[in-house]
Every structure is written in C-alpha cells, then in structure tokens.
CSV table of C-alpha atoms in Angstrom, one decimal:
chain,number,residue,atom,x,y,z
A,55,UNK,CA,0.0,0.0,0.0
A,56,UNK,CA,1.3,3.4,-1.0
A,57,UNK,CA,1.9,6.1,1.7
A,58,UNK,CA,-1.0,8.1,0.3
A,59,UNK,CA,-3.3,5.1,0.6
A,60,UNK,CA,-2.1,4.5,4.1
A,61,UNK,CA,-2.9,8.1,5.1
A,62,UNK,CA,-6.4,7.7,3.6
A,63,UNK,CA,-6.9,4.4,5.4
A,64,UNK,CA,-5.8,6.0,8.7
A,65,UNK,CA,-8.2,8.9,8.2
A,66,UNK,CA,-11.1,6.6,7.5
A,67,UNK,CA,-10.3,4.6,10.7
A,68,UNK,CA,-10.2,7.8,12.7
A,69,UNK,CA,-13.6,8.9,11.3
A,70,UNK,CA,-15.1,5.5,12.1
A,71,UNK,CA,-13.5,5.6,15.6
A,72,UNK,CA,-14.5,9.1,16.2
A,73,UNK,CA,-18.1,8.4,15.2
A,74,UNK,CA,-18.3,5.4,17.5
A,75,UNK,CA,-16.8,7.4,20.4
A,76,UNK,CA,-19.3,10.2,19.8
A,77,UNK,CA,-22.2,7.7,19.8
A,78,UNK,CA,-20.9,6.1,23.0
A,79,UNK,CA,-20.5,9.5,24.6
A,80,UNK,CA,-24.0,10.6,23.6
A,81,UNK,CA,-25.4,7.3,24.9
A,82,UNK,CA,-23.7,7.7,28.3
A,83,UNK,CA,-24.9,11.3,28.6
A,84,UNK,CA,-28.4,10.2,27.9
A,85,UNK,CA,-28.1,7.5,30.6
A,86,UNK,CA,-26.9,10.0,33.1
A,87,UNK,CA,-29.7,12.5,32.3
A,88,UNK,CA,-32.4,9.8,32.6
A,89,UNK,CA,-30.8,8.7,35.9
A,90,UNK,CA,-31.0,12.2,37.2
A,91,UNK,CA,-34.6,12.5,36.3
A,92,UNK,CA,-35.4,9.3,38.2
A,93,UNK,CA,-33.6,10.7,41.2
A,94,UNK,CA,-35.6,14.0,41.0
A,95,UNK,CA,-38.9,11.9,41.0
A,96,UNK,CA,-37.9,9.2,43.5
A,97,UNK,CA,-35.6,11.1,45.9
A,98,UNK,CA,-36.4,14.7,45.4
A,99,UNK,CA,-34.1,17.5,44.2
A,100,UNK,CA,-32.5,18.1,47.7
A,101,UNK,CA,-31.5,14.4,48.0
A,102,UNK,CA,-30.2,14.2,44.5
A,103,UNK,CA,-26.4,14.2,44.5
A,104,UNK,CA,-23.8,13.4,41.8
A,105,UNK,CA,-23.1,10.2,43.8
A,106,UNK,CA,-26.8,9.2,43.8
A,107,UNK,CA,-27.1,9.9,40.0
A,108,UNK,CA,-24.0,7.9,39.2
A,109,UNK,CA,-25.4,5.0,41.3
A,110,UNK,CA,-28.7,5.2,39.5
A,111,UNK,CA,-27.0,5.3,36.1
A,112,UNK,CA,-24.7,2.3,37.0
A,113,UNK,CA,-21.6,4.4,36.5
A,114,UNK,CA,-18.6,5.4,38.7
A,115,UNK,CA,-18.8,9.0,39.9
A,116,UNK,CA,-15.6,9.7,38.1
A,117,UNK,CA,-17.0,8.5,34.8
A,118,UNK,CA,-20.1,10.6,35.3
A,119,UNK,CA,-18.2,13.7,36.2
A,120,UNK,CA,-16.2,13.3,32.9
A,121,UNK,CA,-19.5,14.2,31.1
A,122,UNK,CA,-21.0,16.5,33.6
A,123,UNK,CA,-18.5,18.2,36.0
A,124,UNK,CA,-21.2,19.3,38.5
A,125,UNK,CA,-24.8,18.6,39.6
A,126,UNK,CA,-26.0,21.9,38.1
A,127,UNK,CA,-24.6,20.9,34.7
A,128,UNK,CA,-26.7,17.7,34.8
A,129,UNK,CA,-29.7,19.7,35.9
A,130,UNK,CA,-29.3,22.1,32.9
A,131,UNK,CA,-29.1,19.1,30.5
A,132,UNK,CA,-32.0,17.4,32.2
A,133,UNK,CA,-34.3,20.4,31.9
A,134,UNK,CA,-33.6,20.6,28.1
A,135,UNK,CA,-34.2,16.9,27.8
A,136,UNK,CA,-37.5,17.0,29.8
A,137,UNK,CA,-38.9,19.9,27.6
A,138,UNK,CA,-37.8,18.2,24.4
A,139,UNK,CA,-39.4,14.9,25.4
A,140,UNK,CA,-42.7,16.5,26.6
A,141,UNK,CA,-43.0,18.6,23.4
A,142,UNK,CA,-42.3,15.6,21.2
A,143,UNK,CA,-44.9,13.5,23.0
A,144,UNK,CA,-47.5,16.2,22.8
A,145,UNK,CA,-46.9,16.8,19.1
A,146,UNK,CA,-47.1,13.1,18.4
A,147,UNK,CA,-50.4,12.9,20.2
A,148,UNK,CA,-52.0,15.8,18.5
A,149,UNK,CA,-50.7,14.8,15.1
A,150,UNK,CA,-52.7,11.6,15.5
A,151,UNK,CA,-56.0,13.5,15.7
A,152,UNK,CA,-58.1,12.8,12.6
A,153,UNK,CA,-60.0,15.5,10.7
A,154,UNK,CA,-63.3,14.1,11.9
A,155,UNK,CA,-62.3,13.5,15.5
A,156,UNK,CA,-63.1,15.5,18.5
A,157,UNK,CA,-60.1,17.8,18.7
A,158,UNK,CA,-61.0,19.3,22.1
A,159,UNK,CA,-61.4,15.8,23.7
A,160,UNK,CA,-58.2,14.5,22.2
A,161,UNK,CA,-56.2,17.6,23.1
A,162,UNK,CA,-57.3,17.5,26.7
A,163,UNK,CA,-56.5,13.8,26.9
A,164,UNK,CA,-53.1,14.4,25.3
A,165,UNK,CA,-52.1,17.0,27.9
A,166,UNK,CA,-53.7,15.0,30.7
A,167,UNK,CA,-51.4,12.2,29.9
A,168,UNK,CA,-48.5,14.6,29.8
A,169,UNK,CA,-49.1,15.9,33.4
A,170,UNK,CA,-49.4,12.4,34.7
A,171,UNK,CA,-46.1,11.3,33.3
A,172,UNK,CA,-42.9,11.2,35.4
A,173,UNK,CA,-41.4,13.8,33.1
A,174,UNK,CA,-43.9,16.4,34.5
A,175,UNK,CA,-43.3,15.2,38.1
A,176,UNK,CA,-39.6,15.7,37.6
A,177,UNK,CA,-40.1,19.2,36.3
A,178,UNK,CA,-42.5,20.0,39.1
A,179,UNK,CA,-40.0,18.9,41.6
A,180,UNK,CA,-37.4,21.2,40.0
A,181,UNK,CA,-39.9,24.1,40.0
A,182,UNK,CA,-40.5,23.7,43.7
A,183,UNK,CA,-36.8,23.6,44.5
A,184,UNK,CA,-36.2,26.7,42.3
A,185,UNK,CA,-38.3,28.9,44.6
A,186,UNK,CA,-35.4,29.1,47.0
A,187,UNK,CA,-32.5,28.3,44.6
A,188,UNK,CA,-31.6,31.3,42.4
A,189,UNK,CA,-29.2,29.3,40.2
A,190,UNK,CA,-31.8,26.6,39.5
A,191,UNK,CA,-34.4,29.3,38.9
A,192,UNK,CA,-32.1,31.0,36.3
A,193,UNK,CA,-32.1,27.7,34.4
A,194,UNK,CA,-35.8,26.9,34.6
A,195,UNK,CA,-37.2,30.3,33.7
A,196,UNK,CA,-35.8,30.6,30.1
A,197,UNK,CA,-36.4,26.9,29.5
A,198,UNK,CA,-40.0,27.2,30.6
A,199,UNK,CA,-40.5,30.3,28.4
A,200,UNK,CA,-39.2,28.4,25.4
A,201,UNK,CA,-41.4,25.4,26.2
A,202,UNK,CA,-44.5,27.7,26.6
A,203,UNK,CA,-43.8,29.3,23.2
A,204,UNK,CA,-43.4,25.9,21.4
A,205,UNK,CA,-46.5,24.4,23.2
A,206,UNK,CA,-48.5,27.5,22.2
A,207,UNK,CA,-47.4,27.1,18.6
A,208,UNK,CA,-48.4,23.5,18.6
A,209,UNK,CA,-51.8,24.3,19.9
A,210,UNK,CA,-52.3,26.9,17.2
A,211,UNK,CA,-51.6,24.2,14.6
A,212,UNK,CA,-54.4,22.1,16.1
A,213,UNK,CA,-56.9,24.9,16.4
A,214,UNK,CA,-56.1,27.4,13.6
A,215,UNK,CA,-59.6,28.8,13.7
A,216,UNK,CA,-58.8,30.4,17.1
A,217,UNK,CA,-56.3,32.8,15.6
A,218,UNK,CA,-59.0,35.4,15.1
A,219,UNK,CA,-59.6,35.5,18.8
A,220,UNK,CA,-56.2,35.2,20.5
A,221,UNK,CA,-57.4,36.3,23.9
A,222,UNK,CA,-60.0,33.5,24.1
A,223,UNK,CA,-57.3,31.1,22.8
A,224,UNK,CA,-54.8,32.2,25.5
A,225,UNK,CA,-57.6,31.8,28.1
A,226,UNK,CA,-58.4,28.3,26.9
A,227,UNK,CA,-54.7,27.3,27.1
A,228,UNK,CA,-54.2,28.9,30.6
A,229,UNK,CA,-57.4,27.3,31.9
A,230,UNK,CA,-56.4,23.9,30.6
A,231,UNK,CA,-52.8,24.0,31.9
A,232,UNK,CA,-53.6,25.4,35.3
A,233,UNK,CA,-56.5,23.0,36.0
A,234,UNK,CA,-54.8,19.8,34.7
A,235,UNK,CA,-51.4,20.6,36.2
A,236,UNK,CA,-53.0,21.4,39.5
A,237,UNK,CA,-55.0,18.2,39.5
A,238,UNK,CA,-51.9,16.2,38.7
A,239,UNK,CA,-50.0,17.8,41.6
A,240,UNK,CA,-52.9,17.0,43.9
A,241,UNK,CA,-52.6,13.3,43.1
A,242,UNK,CA,-49.4,13.3,45.1
A,243,UNK,CA,-51.5,13.3,48.2
A,244,UNK,CA,-54.7,11.5,47.1
A,245,UNK,CA,-55.9,9.0,44.5
A,246,UNK,CA,-58.0,10.0,41.5
A,247,UNK,CA,-61.7,10.1,42.2
A,248,UNK,CA,-65.0,10.6,40.3
A,249,UNK,CA,-64.7,14.3,41.1
A,250,UNK,CA,-61.6,14.5,39.0
A,251,UNK,CA,-63.4,12.9,36.1
A,252,UNK,CA,-66.1,15.5,36.4
A,253,UNK,CA,-63.6,18.3,36.5
A,254,UNK,CA,-62.1,17.1,33.2
A,255,UNK,CA,-65.6,17.0,31.7
A,256,UNK,CA,-66.3,20.5,32.9
A,257,UNK,CA,-63.0,21.7,31.3
A,258,UNK,CA,-64.1,20.3,28.0
A,259,UNK,CA,-67.4,22.0,28.3
A,260,UNK,CA,-65.8,25.4,29.0
A,261,UNK,CA,-63.3,25.0,26.1
A,262,UNK,CA,-66.2,24.4,23.8
A,263,UNK,CA,-67.9,27.5,25.0
A,264,UNK,CA,-64.8,29.5,24.3
A,265,UNK,CA,-64.3,28.0,20.9
A,266,UNK,CA,-65.0,30.4,17.9
A,267,UNK,CA,-67.2,27.7,16.3
A,268,UNK,CA,-69.3,25.0,18.0
A,269,UNK,CA,-67.6,21.8,18.9
A,270,UNK,CA,-69.4,18.5,19.3
A,271,UNK,CA,-70.7,18.5,22.9
A,272,UNK,CA,-69.7,15.0,23.8
A,273,UNK,CA,-68.7,15.4,27.4
A,274,UNK,CA,-66.9,12.7,29.5
A,275,UNK,CA,-69.8,12.7,32.0
A,276,UNK,CA,-72.1,11.4,29.3
A,277,UNK,CA,-69.9,8.4,28.4
C-alpha cells in the first residue's frame, strides 16, 4: 500500500472511531440524564447528588463527572431533555387527531397524559426547588419560556380557527394547563376520584364555550 493510501486508510479509521466514540458519549450522557430525572422523581431534588445519580446510572462517579462536572450541569441538560421529550410526545399525540375526530377531547387527553407522566413530576420537583434556589431558577425560567412558546405554537396548529380570537385562545390554554397541572399535583396526596373525572368533563365544556365555532358537545360525563 502506498503512503497516500495508508494516510487515507488511517483517516477513514479515525472517522469511524470518532463516530463510534461520539455515539458512545451521547449514549452515556443520555443514561446520566435519565438517571438524574429518576432521582428527582424518586428522591427529590434536595436528596439528588452526583453520587446518587452515578449509582442510578450504574456508573462510577468519576465516569459521570467526565461528562457533567457538577450537579447543576446535569440539571441544565435534564431540563432541556424534559422539555424536548414533553413537546415531542404532545406533538405526536395531537398529530394523530383525525380531521373528523373531537379535537377538544383529544387535546385534553393528550395534555392530561403529559401531566401524569414522570417527566412532568420531575419538572414540578425542580420548579418547587427553584423557589429558594436562584441558580436553578435561572435555568428553569428561560427553559419554561421556550417550552411555553413551542407548546402554544403546537396548539395553534391544532386549532387554527382560534387565531381570530387570540385572547380567548390564551384563556383556553391557561385554563387547561392550570387545571390539569393542579389536578396532577394533587394526586401526590390523594388518588384520582370521580370528582376528578367531572372536572375534566367541565373543562371540555368550558373549552367548547370559548371556541369560535361550535364543537361536538360529547362530554366525559355522558360516556
């Protein structure tokens, strides 16, 4: 093999090796982030340490610190991960709504599933901790603003007819989020009851009243 061919072969090997190393690094980072999220949910933010995260991920603390030098670095990555996952799941759910299906019903159910998922519980845990942690709050605030904007845009795509009445649309979104997120948080201290089902039915009813055009009035209570 000529020297030129040898150099080409070495470069190809380096590219393959570099690609594999990048994939391995990304996989390890993902493992650490998911372990951190489990710690937030199962242990709480205050009890989450780099040692606990490493144990949850099945890694040595040194290996973990190679990717994330501190707890706050992991938190920053976890917040981005949580928002990306929640948005992707919501978009997938609303994209499955057929043209002849009840968009109000399906959208409420899609977000209800969101707020009853561990991803939301992890974010709520971080939000509570941020009340007295300025550094954590500085991470959450811009991330939450970006999430709100993306979620708002996704909702516009599902209900384009609301664009002529943005105030009513914002009210519908705020009502939905505040009610469902509050209900999900309350489940930390009590199990779901028939009253919760009636609240969701009431929410659908109010959303239909706010809608610029009549929506099929098939409430949960009638099912």
